[in-house]
């Protein structure tokens, strides 16, 4: 069959692009326009083979083989098929399982069924060598594409390079068409000290005065860094005794002691209920879920899949835009500026849950990526500043 097929190892393609653009193979360091990428693959494959493209197969891994937002965006593009392996943790690192096997099986099956005459492989893994040899035995021409390496050296298996019929290196200009370096946002500035504390810190030191030297302070008794359960229970009992007007009950902490008779429980009076924390004015605003019914929710999911790129700041801006549009009363949003950069608690939780759909809050190198959290919230505030009267003046300068 005179047509071509492209098989893409996403881990190799995006990791090599990140190495070239950011100096490290972390895929999170680059932002990818998947529509432009697929178009670039198709144009390049048809130009090199001289044949129409049958399909692009995208091989990647995901936790529990559940498609991530980028996979959902890819699989709705024309002539794109996504195949997912498993992404698991091993020795503190993310490891993909089953991707090489899936590529090998697809390559062999396409060649055996004469579904194409040319196959373009975008990979560097030598485990595909048997599949390449099998495809050649069935009369398929194998084109091997590499991405320009950051250090100018090979980033592919030498055996795979030797077995391929044709080899091309995709240069920096081709990569720049669909990938760009993701900027690491700066952290929010630390809040200024309250005026009374600032006055103390800025006051000049006390002048020396004649007279007897003050008595040398005696060393204070050492504080207990970690209170014992008995300490905590005694404090509770003392607090209740100091407030006789408060009702007391035997529902508080219980200490269990060992004795000759076995374990003995000694309950202490329960403490008086603490007063709830004072809520800010922004905490009374409704969440996006409360403002959204079924029809907009469906449209939101379609937009997430087809249009939202997954950049952390973009995600925050998209969330803020939807929330402001559905709230309708822009004047109510002015109460938020007094709490900048704090987003109301319920809204902030909803924002982070929304960002988690795009894999932005995943553990990276055993740490939650705080840079993404800052960028998500920064995007929320920037969109708010653009759409609320006086918002640009309310935000501090970067």
mmCIF file of C-alpha atoms in Angstrom:
data_model
loop_
_atom_site.group_PDB
_atom_site.id
_atom_site.type_symbol
_atom_site.label_atom_id
_atom_site.label_comp_id
_atom_site.label_asym_id
_atom_site.label_seq_id
_atom_site.Cartn_x
_atom_site.Cartn_y
_atom_site.Cartn_z
ATOM 1 C CA UNK A 1 0.000 0.000 0.000
ATOM 2 C CA UNK A 2 1.618 3.259 -1.150
ATOM 3 C CA UNK A 3 1.163 5.411 1.932
ATOM 4 C CA UNK A 4 3.182 6.303 5.004
ATOM 5 C CA UNK A 5 2.715 6.000 8.758
ATOM 6 C CA UNK A 6 4.437 7.936 11.572
ATOM 7 C CA UNK A 7 5.130 6.255 14.927
ATOM 8 C CA UNK A 8 6.091 8.735 17.666
ATOM 9 C CA UNK A 9 7.708 7.866 20.982
ATOM 10 C CA UNK A 10 6.398 10.887 22.933
ATOM 11 C CA UNK A 11 8.866 10.399 25.776
ATOM 12 C CA UNK A 12 11.801 10.651 23.363
ATOM 13 C CA UNK A 13 10.353 13.492 21.271
ATOM 14 C CA UNK A 14 9.354 15.791 24.141
ATOM 15 C CA UNK A 15 12.307 14.859 26.363
ATOM 16 C CA UNK A 16 14.794 15.647 23.591
ATOM 17 C CA UNK A 17 13.004 18.925 22.844
ATOM 18 C CA UNK A 18 13.186 19.905 26.530
ATOM 19 C CA UNK A 19 16.886 19.023 26.646
ATOM 20 C CA UNK A 20 17.560 21.276 23.674
ATOM 21 C CA UNK A 21 15.430 24.212 24.817
ATOM 22 C CA UNK A 22 15.819 24.058 28.610
ATOM 23 C CA UNK A 23 19.008 22.062 29.135
ATOM 24 C CA UNK A 24 17.183 19.269 30.996
ATOM 25 C CA UNK A 25 14.909 16.434 29.789
ATOM 26 C CA UNK A 26 11.924 17.396 31.983
ATOM 27 C CA UNK A 27 8.877 17.617 29.723
ATOM 28 C CA UNK A 28 7.267 20.096 32.105
ATOM 29 C CA UNK A 29 9.851 22.698 31.072
ATOM 30 C CA UNK A 30 8.351 23.115 27.585
ATOM 31 C CA UNK A 31 4.916 24.106 26.309
ATOM 32 C CA UNK A 32 3.735 22.161 23.275
ATOM 33 C CA UNK A 33 1.189 23.157 20.624
ATOM 34 C CA UNK A 34 0.022 19.657 19.694
ATOM 35 C CA UNK A 35 -1.983 20.770 16.662
ATOM 36 C CA UNK A 36 1.058 22.458 15.141
ATOM 37 C CA UNK A 37 3.239 19.472 16.075
ATOM 38 C CA UNK A 38 0.994 16.949 14.295
ATOM 39 C CA UNK A 39 0.823 19.212 11.242
ATOM 40 C CA UNK A 40 4.630 19.500 11.208
ATOM 41 C CA UNK A 41 5.003 15.703 11.432
ATOM 42 C CA UNK A 42 2.546 15.168 8.599
ATOM 43 C CA UNK A 43 4.108 17.743 6.289
ATOM 44 C CA UNK A 44 7.613 16.453 6.918
ATOM 45 C CA UNK A 45 6.622 12.787 6.441
ATOM 46 C CA UNK A 46 4.766 13.420 3.181
ATOM 47 C CA UNK A 47 7.625 15.556 1.836
ATOM 48 C CA UNK A 48 10.291 12.976 2.684
ATOM 49 C CA UNK A 49 8.463 9.818 1.574
ATOM 50 C CA UNK A 50 6.543 11.345 -1.322
ATOM 51 C CA UNK A 51 3.469 9.445 -0.090
ATOM 52 C CA UNK A 52 0.202 10.478 1.565
ATOM 53 C CA UNK A 53 0.023 9.976 5.315
ATOM 54 C CA UNK A 54 -2.266 7.257 6.618
ATOM 55 C CA UNK A 55 -1.984 8.026 10.321
ATOM 56 C CA UNK A 56 0.182 9.316 13.178
ATOM 57 C CA UNK A 57 0.485 6.905 16.122
ATOM 58 C CA UNK A 58 1.350 8.660 19.381
ATOM 59 C CA UNK A 59 2.859 6.366 22.042
ATOM 60 C CA UNK A 60 3.060 7.683 25.588
ATOM 61 C CA UNK A 61 2.522 6.632 29.216
ATOM 62 C CA UNK A 62 0.073 7.788 31.891
ATOM 63 C CA UNK A 63 -0.751 6.725 35.458
ATOM 64 C CA UNK A 64 -3.142 3.753 35.328
ATOM 65 C CA UNK A 65 -3.203 4.261 31.531
ATOM 66 C CA UNK A 66 -5.757 7.030 31.996
ATOM 67 C CA UNK A 67 -5.356 9.713 29.312
ATOM 68 C CA UNK A 68 -4.074 13.072 30.485
ATOM 69 C CA UNK A 69 -5.406 16.333 28.995
ATOM 70 C CA UNK A 70 -2.709 16.376 26.312
ATOM 71 C CA UNK A 71 -3.698 12.847 25.266
ATOM 72 C CA UNK A 72 -7.350 13.834 25.067
ATOM 73 C CA UNK A 73 -6.442 16.785 22.873
ATOM 74 C CA UNK A 74 -4.318 14.623 20.603
ATOM 75 C CA UNK A 75 -6.764 11.781 20.075
ATOM 76 C CA UNK A 76 -9.489 14.093 18.732
ATOM 77 C CA UNK A 77 -7.170 15.450 16.038
ATOM 78 C CA UNK A 78 -7.686 13.972 12.541
ATOM 79 C CA UNK A 79 -5.559 10.950 11.657
ATOM 80 C CA UNK A 80 -4.037 10.662 15.126
ATOM 81 C CA UNK A 81 -4.216 7.521 17.274
ATOM 82 C CA UNK A 82 -2.984 7.534 20.871
ATOM 83 C CA UNK A 83 -1.602 4.382 22.503
ATOM 84 C CA UNK A 84 -0.861 4.531 26.235
ATOM 85 C CA UNK A 85 1.410 2.484 28.430
ATOM 86 C CA UNK A 86 1.577 2.619 32.231
ATOM 87 C CA UNK A 87 3.479 5.257 34.218
ATOM 88 C CA UNK A 88 4.729 3.878 37.547
ATOM 89 C CA UNK A 89 7.070 4.906 40.365
ATOM 90 C CA UNK A 90 10.294 2.962 40.777
ATOM 91 C CA UNK A 91 13.129 3.996 43.108
ATOM 92 C CA UNK A 92 11.770 7.527 43.365
ATOM 93 C CA UNK A 93 11.495 8.025 39.589
ATOM 94 C CA UNK A 94 8.664 7.872 37.066
ATOM 95 C CA UNK A 95 9.136 4.903 34.732
ATOM 96 C CA UNK A 96 7.002 4.067 31.688
ATOM 97 C CA UNK A 97 6.002 0.477 31.063
ATOM 98 C CA UNK A 98 4.654 -1.085 27.895
ATOM 99 C CA UNK A 99 5.389 1.776 25.484
ATOM 100 C CA UNK A 100 8.230 0.006 23.646
ATOM 101 C CA UNK A 101 6.217 -3.193 23.433
ATOM 102 C CA UNK A 102 3.232 -1.333 21.987
ATOM 103 C CA UNK A 103 5.395 0.391 19.368
ATOM 104 C CA UNK A 104 7.015 -2.926 18.426
ATOM 105 C CA UNK A 105 3.628 -4.633 18.072
ATOM 106 C CA UNK A 106 2.151 -1.800 15.968
ATOM 107 C CA UNK A 107 5.182 -1.628 13.683
ATOM 108 C CA UNK A 108 5.177 -5.391 13.118
ATOM 109 C CA UNK A 109 1.422 -5.532 12.508
ATOM 110 C CA UNK A 110 1.470 -2.677 9.995
ATOM 111 C CA UNK A 111 4.275 -4.334 8.045
ATOM 112 C CA UNK A 112 2.719 -7.810 8.140
ATOM 113 C CA UNK A 113 -0.633 -6.527 6.861
ATOM 114 C CA UNK A 114 1.010 -4.350 4.171
ATOM 115 C CA UNK A 115 -0.881 -1.347 5.540
ATOM 116 C CA UNK A 116 1.882 1.018 4.385
ATOM 117 C CA UNK A 117 5.041 1.061 2.339
ATOM 118 C CA UNK A 118 7.019 3.535 4.476
ATOM 119 C CA UNK A 119 7.209 3.938 8.241
ATOM 120 C CA UNK A 120 8.653 6.989 9.975
ATOM 121 C CA UNK A 121 9.964 6.289 13.479
ATOM 122 C CA UNK A 122 10.555 9.165 15.911
ATOM 123 C CA UNK A 123 12.404 7.354 18.669
ATOM 124 C CA UNK A 124 15.835 6.594 19.996
ATOM 125 C CA UNK A 125 15.193 3.314 21.816
ATOM 126 C CA UNK A 126 17.248 0.333 20.697
ATOM 127 C CA UNK A 127 14.522 -2.042 21.941
ATOM 128 C CA UNK A 128 12.711 -1.394 18.655
ATOM 129 C CA UNK A 129 15.524 -2.980 16.662
ATOM 130 C CA UNK A 130 13.747 -6.372 16.230
ATOM 131 C CA UNK A 131 10.608 -4.577 15.041
ATOM 132 C CA UNK A 132 12.586 -2.569 12.498
ATOM 133 C CA UNK A 133 14.239 -5.713 11.168
ATOM 134 C CA UNK A 134 10.862 -7.469 10.904
ATOM 135 C CA UNK A 135 9.304 -4.506 9.046
ATOM 136 C CA UNK A 136 12.163 -4.468 6.534
ATOM 137 C CA UNK A 137 11.691 -8.184 5.872
ATOM 138 C CA UNK A 138 8.071 -7.411 4.895
ATOM 139 C CA UNK A 139 9.219 -4.809 2.362
ATOM 140 C CA UNK A 140 8.650 -1.671 4.425
ATOM 141 C CA UNK A 141 11.103 1.225 4.178
ATOM 142 C CA UNK A 142 12.026 2.526 7.634
ATOM 143 C CA UNK A 143 12.793 6.229 8.110
ATOM 144 C CA UNK A 144 14.363 7.083 11.472
ATOM 145 C CA UNK A 145 14.069 10.652 12.728
ATOM 146 C CA UNK A 146 16.180 12.122 15.500
ATOM 147 C CA UNK A 147 15.901 15.425 17.312
ATOM 148 C CA UNK A 148 18.931 17.648 17.420
ATOM 149 C CA UNK A 149 20.833 16.775 20.600
ATOM 150 C CA UNK A 150 21.693 19.495 23.089
ATOM 151 C CA UNK A 151 25.366 18.470 23.167
ATOM 152 C CA UNK A 152 25.668 17.836 19.418
ATOM 153 C CA UNK A 153 25.995 14.079 19.937
ATOM 154 C CA UNK A 154 23.683 11.168 19.106
ATOM 155 C CA UNK A 155 20.610 10.676 21.286
ATOM 156 C CA UNK A 156 19.627 7.411 19.581
ATOM 157 C CA UNK A 157 20.749 3.808 19.698
ATOM 158 C CA UNK A 158 23.622 3.254 17.253
ATOM 159 C CA UNK A 159 22.228 -0.165 16.312
ATOM 160 C CA UNK A 160 18.861 1.410 15.487
ATOM 161 C CA UNK A 161 20.577 4.078 13.385
ATOM 162 C CA UNK A 162 22.544 1.434 11.497
ATOM 163 C CA UNK A 163 19.441 -0.662 10.724
ATOM 164 C CA UNK A 164 17.230 2.185 9.436
ATOM 165 C CA UNK A 165 16.940 2.793 5.668
ATOM 166 C CA UNK A 166 16.913 6.580 6.009
ATOM 167 C CA UNK A 167 17.819 8.910 8.861
ATOM 168 C CA UNK A 168 17.062 12.589 9.363
ATOM 169 C CA UNK A 169 17.842 15.006 12.164
ATOM 170 C CA UNK A 170 15.072 17.488 13.049
ATOM 171 C CA UNK A 171 16.782 20.764 13.851
ATOM 172 C CA UNK A 172 16.091 23.578 16.303
ATOM 173 C CA UNK A 173 14.086 25.591 13.756
ATOM 174 C CA UNK A 174 11.653 22.689 13.248
ATOM 175 C CA UNK A 175 11.249 22.220 17.001
ATOM 176 C CA UNK A 176 10.623 25.948 17.542
ATOM 177 C CA UNK A 177 7.508 25.670 15.367
ATOM 178 C CA UNK A 178 5.603 23.744 18.053
ATOM 179 C CA UNK A 179 7.549 23.988 21.328
ATOM 180 C CA UNK A 180 8.620 26.885 23.499
ATOM 181 C CA UNK A 181 10.398 27.169 26.802
ATOM 182 C CA UNK A 182 8.073 27.534 29.771
ATOM 183 C CA UNK A 183 9.101 30.398 31.983
ATOM 184 C CA UNK A 184 9.467 29.671 35.675
ATOM 185 C CA UNK A 185 7.334 32.247 37.488
ATOM 186 C CA UNK A 186 8.706 34.239 40.375
ATOM 187 C CA UNK A 187 7.239 33.604 43.802
ATOM 188 C CA UNK A 188 4.778 36.052 45.284
ATOM 189 C CA UNK A 189 6.609 38.766 47.257
ATOM 190 C CA UNK A 190 6.573 38.395 50.993
ATOM 191 C CA UNK A 191 3.918 40.566 52.654
ATOM 192 C CA UNK A 192 5.117 43.741 54.333
ATOM 193 C CA UNK A 193 5.446 43.773 58.107
ATOM 194 C CA UNK A 194 2.547 45.346 60.046
ATOM 195 C CA UNK A 195 3.115 49.047 60.848
ATOM 196 C CA UNK A 196 3.688 48.490 64.572
ATOM 197 C CA UNK A 197 6.348 45.849 63.888
ATOM 198 C CA UNK A 198 7.962 47.949 61.158
ATOM 199 C CA UNK A 199 8.212 50.868 63.618
ATOM 200 C CA UNK A 200 10.016 48.697 66.156
ATOM 201 C CA UNK A 201 12.427 47.349 63.559
ATOM 202 C CA UNK A 202 13.244 50.813 62.214
ATOM 203 C CA UNK A 203 13.675 52.473 65.649
ATOM 204 C CA UNK A 204 17.272 53.490 66.559
ATOM 205 C CA UNK A 205 18.967 51.620 69.384
ATOM 206 C CA UNK A 206 18.430 53.040 72.895
ATOM 207 C CA UNK A 207 21.109 55.508 73.970
ATOM 208 C CA UNK A 208 23.369 54.543 76.847
ATOM 209 C CA UNK A 209 22.599 56.360 80.100
ATOM 210 C CA UNK A 210 24.622 56.710 83.321
ATOM 211 C CA UNK A 211 23.669 54.796 86.380
ATOM 212 C CA UNK A 212 23.998 51.344 87.778
ATOM 213 C CA UNK A 213 24.088 48.569 85.280
ATOM 214 C CA UNK A 214 20.832 46.711 84.992
ATOM 215 C CA UNK A 215 20.631 43.359 86.621
ATOM 216 C CA UNK A 216 21.721 40.548 84.401
ATOM 217 C CA UNK A 217 18.696 38.564 83.355
ATOM 218 C CA UNK A 218 18.557 35.073 84.663
ATOM 219 C CA UNK A 219 18.353 32.313 82.113
ATOM 220 C CA UNK A 220 14.802 31.228 81.501
ATOM 221 C CA UNK A 221 13.762 27.694 82.160
ATOM 222 C CA UNK A 222 14.012 25.469 79.151
ATOM 223 C CA UNK A 223 10.743 25.137 77.274
ATOM 224 C CA UNK A 224 9.360 21.754 76.402
ATOM 225 C CA UNK A 225 9.637 21.578 72.664
ATOM 226 C CA UNK A 226 7.296 18.595 72.292
ATOM 227 C CA UNK A 227 4.560 18.498 74.983
ATOM 228 C CA UNK A 228 3.543 15.100 76.249
ATOM 229 C CA UNK A 229 -0.075 13.915 76.129
ATOM 230 C CA UNK A 230 -0.332 14.662 79.852
ATOM 231 C CA UNK A 231 0.867 18.237 79.277
ATOM 232 C CA UNK A 232 -1.836 18.763 76.688
ATOM 233 C CA UNK A 233 -4.536 17.308 78.934
ATOM 234 C CA UNK A 234 -3.389 19.403 81.922
ATOM 235 C CA UNK A 235 -3.520 22.552 79.805
ATOM 236 C CA UNK A 236 -7.065 21.707 78.785
ATOM 237 C CA UNK A 237 -8.122 21.145 82.380
ATOM 238 C CA UNK A 238 -6.470 24.421 83.459
ATOM 239 C CA UNK A 239 -8.209 26.352 80.696
ATOM 240 C CA UNK A 240 -11.600 25.008 81.747
ATOM 241 C CA UNK A 241 -10.913 25.773 85.420
ATOM 242 C CA UNK A 242 -9.918 29.339 84.542
ATOM 243 C CA UNK A 243 -13.280 29.918 82.840
ATOM 244 C CA UNK A 244 -15.908 28.749 85.333
ATOM 245 C CA UNK A 245 -18.709 30.265 83.280
ATOM 246 C CA UNK A 246 -18.019 27.817 80.466
ATOM 247 C CA UNK A 247 -19.762 24.472 80.788
ATOM 248 C CA UNK A 248 -17.496 21.548 81.432
ATOM 249 C CA UNK A 249 -17.943 17.989 80.264
ATOM 250 C CA UNK A 250 -15.984 14.810 80.388
ATOM 251 C CA UNK A 251 -15.672 14.477 76.644
ATOM 252 C CA UNK A 252 -12.197 15.868 76.135
ATOM 253 C CA UNK A 253 -8.833 14.137 75.939
ATOM 254 C CA UNK A 254 -8.459 10.787 77.645
ATOM 255 C CA UNK A 255 -5.163 9.513 79.001
ATOM 256 C CA UNK A 256 -4.518 5.831 79.264
ATOM 257 C CA UNK A 257 -2.255 4.743 82.117
ATOM 258 C CA UNK A 258 -0.779 1.365 82.897
ATOM 259 C CA UNK A 259 -1.116 -0.004 86.412
ATOM 260 C CA UNK A 260 -1.139 -3.279 88.259
ATOM 261 C CA UNK A 261 -4.824 -3.555 87.390
ATOM 262 C CA UNK A 262 -4.170 -3.037 83.684
ATOM 263 C CA UNK A 263 -4.990 -0.010 81.551
ATOM 264 C CA UNK A 264 -6.813 2.843 83.304
ATOM 265 C CA UNK A 265 -8.558 5.663 81.386
ATOM 266 C CA UNK A 266 -8.561 9.114 82.993
ATOM 267 C CA UNK A 267 -10.761 11.591 81.065
ATOM 268 C CA UNK A 268 -10.234 15.346 81.257
ATOM 269 C CA UNK A 269 -12.839 18.059 80.748
ATOM 270 C CA UNK A 270 -13.335 19.038 77.115
ATOM 271 C CA UNK A 271 -12.072 22.498 76.140
ATOM 272 C CA UNK A 272 -14.470 25.240 75.230
ATOM 273 C CA UNK A 273 -15.110 25.396 71.461
ATOM 274 C CA UNK A 274 -12.763 27.766 69.686
ATOM 275 C CA UNK A 275 -14.230 30.733 67.923
ATOM 276 C CA UNK A 276 -14.283 30.294 64.138
ATOM 277 C CA UNK A 277 -11.663 32.135 62.158
ATOM 278 C CA UNK A 278 -12.828 35.435 60.819
ATOM 279 C CA UNK A 279 -13.850 35.077 57.185
ATOM 280 C CA UNK A 280 -12.853 37.687 54.653
ATOM 281 C CA UNK A 281 -15.324 39.357 52.352
ATOM 282 C CA UNK A 282 -14.160 37.201 49.435
ATOM 283 C CA UNK A 283 -15.139 34.002 51.234
ATOM 284 C CA UNK A 284 -18.798 34.863 50.664
ATOM 285 C CA UNK A 285 -18.471 34.750 46.862
ATOM 286 C CA UNK A 286 -19.868 31.668 45.065
ATOM 287 C CA UNK A 287 -17.585 29.090 43.469
ATOM 288 C CA UNK A 288 -17.450 28.300 39.766
ATOM 289 C CA UNK A 289 -19.298 25.012 40.337
ATOM 290 C CA UNK A 290 -22.178 26.883 41.980
ATOM 291 C CA UNK A 291 -22.430 29.180 38.955
ATOM 292 C CA UNK A 292 -22.237 26.459 36.286
ATOM 293 C CA UNK A 293 -25.027 24.207 35.051
ATOM 294 C CA UNK A 294 -24.782 21.193 32.719
ATOM 295 C CA UNK A 295 -24.581 22.992 29.351
ATOM 296 C CA UNK A 296 -21.646 25.313 30.194
ATOM 297 C CA UNK A 297 -19.943 22.432 31.988
ATOM 298 C CA UNK A 298 -19.981 20.398 28.769
ATOM 299 C CA UNK A 299 -18.634 23.374 26.811
ATOM 300 C CA UNK A 300 -15.881 23.825 29.415
ATOM 301 C CA UNK A 301 -14.717 20.247 28.963
ATOM 302 C CA UNK A 302 -14.638 20.635 25.194
ATOM 303 C CA UNK A 303 -12.561 23.800 25.530
ATOM 304 C CA UNK A 304 -10.181 22.085 27.969
ATOM 305 C CA UNK A 305 -9.575 19.269 25.493
ATOM 306 C CA UNK A 306 -9.294 21.252 22.281
ATOM 307 C CA UNK A 307 -8.076 24.731 23.205
ATOM 308 C CA UNK A 308 -6.434 25.008 26.624
ATOM 309 C CA UNK A 309 -2.737 24.279 26.263
ATOM 310 C CA UNK A 310 -2.078 23.330 29.874
ATOM 311 C CA UNK A 311 0.369 26.131 30.689
ATOM 312 C CA UNK A 312 0.067 26.875 34.418
ATOM 313 C CA UNK A 313 -0.616 30.595 34.059
ATOM 314 C CA UNK A 314 -3.039 29.989 31.181
ATOM 315 C CA UNK A 315 -5.007 27.518 33.313
ATOM 316 C CA UNK A 316 -5.404 30.115 36.060
ATOM 317 C CA UNK A 317 -6.572 32.717 33.553
ATOM 318 C CA UNK A 318 -9.112 30.373 31.923
ATOM 319 C CA UNK A 319 -10.575 29.512 35.325
ATOM 320 C CA UNK A 320 -10.805 33.191 36.318
ATOM 321 C CA UNK A 321 -12.408 34.167 32.995
ATOM 322 C CA UNK A 322 -15.170 31.580 33.365
ATOM 323 C CA UNK A 323 -15.807 32.511 36.975
ATOM 324 C CA UNK A 324 -16.028 36.256 36.270
ATOM 325 C CA UNK A 325 -18.281 35.780 33.224
ATOM 326 C CA UNK A 326 -20.744 33.654 35.196
ATOM 327 C CA UNK A 327 -20.674 35.761 38.333
ATOM 328 C CA UNK A 328 -21.887 38.694 36.270
ATOM 329 C CA UNK A 329 -21.512 41.258 39.055
ATOM 330 C CA UNK A 330 -18.009 42.592 38.517
ATOM 331 C CA UNK A 331 -18.366 45.187 41.267
ATOM 332 C CA UNK A 332 -18.497 42.371 43.843
ATOM 333 C CA UNK A 333 -14.957 41.338 42.930
ATOM 334 C CA UNK A 334 -13.366 44.499 44.277
ATOM 335 C CA UNK A 335 -13.418 42.969 47.770
ATOM 336 C CA UNK A 336 -10.711 40.514 46.684
ATOM 337 C CA UNK A 337 -7.964 43.083 46.270
ATOM 338 C CA UNK A 338 -7.641 43.648 50.018
ATOM 339 C CA UNK A 339 -6.582 40.013 50.440
ATOM 340 C CA UNK A 340 -4.114 39.777 47.535
ATOM 341 C CA UNK A 341 -2.428 37.333 46.949
ATOM 342 C CA UNK A 342 -4.837 35.200 48.991
ATOM 343 C CA UNK A 343 -7.639 33.659 46.929
ATOM 344 C CA UNK A 344 -10.795 32.770 48.908
ATOM 345 C CA UNK A 345 -10.336 29.306 50.389
ATOM 346 C CA UNK A 346 -13.109 27.446 48.576
ATOM 347 C CA UNK A 347 -12.325 29.115 45.266
ATOM 348 C CA UNK A 348 -8.615 28.392 45.629
ATOM 349 C CA UNK A 349 -9.302 24.703 46.241
ATOM 350 C CA UNK A 350 -11.536 24.585 43.187
ATOM 351 C CA UNK A 351 -8.853 26.319 41.110
ATOM 352 C CA UNK A 352 -6.185 23.797 42.138
ATOM 353 C CA UNK A 353 -8.499 20.855 41.465
ATOM 354 C CA UNK A 354 -9.125 22.251 37.998
ATOM 355 C CA UNK A 355 -5.370 22.622 37.418
ATOM 356 C CA UNK A 356 -4.832 18.999 38.502
ATOM 357 C CA UNK A 357 -6.684 17.866 35.357
ATOM 358 C CA UNK A 358 -3.741 19.153 33.352
ATOM 359 C CA UNK A 359 -1.161 17.314 35.445
ATOM 360 C CA UNK A 360 0.188 20.584 36.875
ATOM 361 C CA UNK A 361 0.155 19.482 40.527
ATOM 362 C CA UNK A 362 1.774 16.087 39.999
ATOM 363 C CA UNK A 363 4.787 15.100 42.077
ATOM 364 C CA UNK A 364 7.987 15.900 40.227
ATOM 365 C CA UNK A 365 11.247 14.584 41.646
ATOM 366 C CA UNK A 366 9.349 13.665 44.850
ATOM 367 C CA UNK A 367 8.283 17.295 45.349
ATOM 368 C CA UNK A 368 5.043 19.097 44.564
ATOM 369 C CA UNK A 369 5.888 21.688 41.933
ATOM 370 C CA UNK A 370 5.406 24.966 43.805
ATOM 371 C CA UNK A 371 6.343 26.945 40.687
ATOM 372 C CA UNK A 372 3.169 25.699 39.017
ATOM 373 C CA UNK A 373 1.085 26.670 42.035
ATOM 374 C CA UNK A 374 2.458 30.214 41.954
ATOM 375 C CA UNK A 375 1.868 30.453 38.189
ATOM 376 C CA UNK A 376 -1.715 29.148 38.458
ATOM 377 C CA UNK A 377 -2.629 31.732 41.074
ATOM 378 C CA UNK A 378 -0.709 34.436 39.258
ATOM 379 C CA UNK A 379 -2.766 33.724 36.132
ATOM 380 C CA UNK A 380 -5.970 34.015 38.174
ATOM 381 C CA UNK A 381 -4.993 37.456 39.510
ATOM 382 C CA UNK A 382 -3.809 38.729 36.131
ATOM 383 C CA UNK A 383 -7.103 37.818 34.471
ATOM 384 C CA UNK A 384 -8.964 39.448 37.344
ATOM 385 C CA UNK A 385 -6.886 42.602 36.943
ATOM 386 C CA UNK A 386 -7.694 42.775 33.231
ATOM 387 C CA UNK A 387 -11.442 42.380 33.655
ATOM 388 C CA UNK A 388 -12.252 44.258 36.868
ATOM 389 C CA UNK A 389 -12.304 48.074 36.846
ATOM 390 C CA UNK A 390 -9.228 49.381 38.649
ATOM 391 C CA UNK A 391 -7.645 45.942 38.774
ATOM 392 C CA UNK A 392 -4.407 46.976 37.069
ATOM 393 C CA UNK A 393 -3.802 49.552 39.790
ATOM 394 C CA UNK A 394 -4.627 47.082 42.561
ATOM 395 C CA UNK A 395 -1.946 44.564 41.595
ATOM 396 C CA UNK A 396 1.573 45.337 42.826
ATOM 397 C CA UNK A 397 4.312 45.858 40.255
ATOM 398 C CA UNK A 398 6.293 42.744 39.336
#
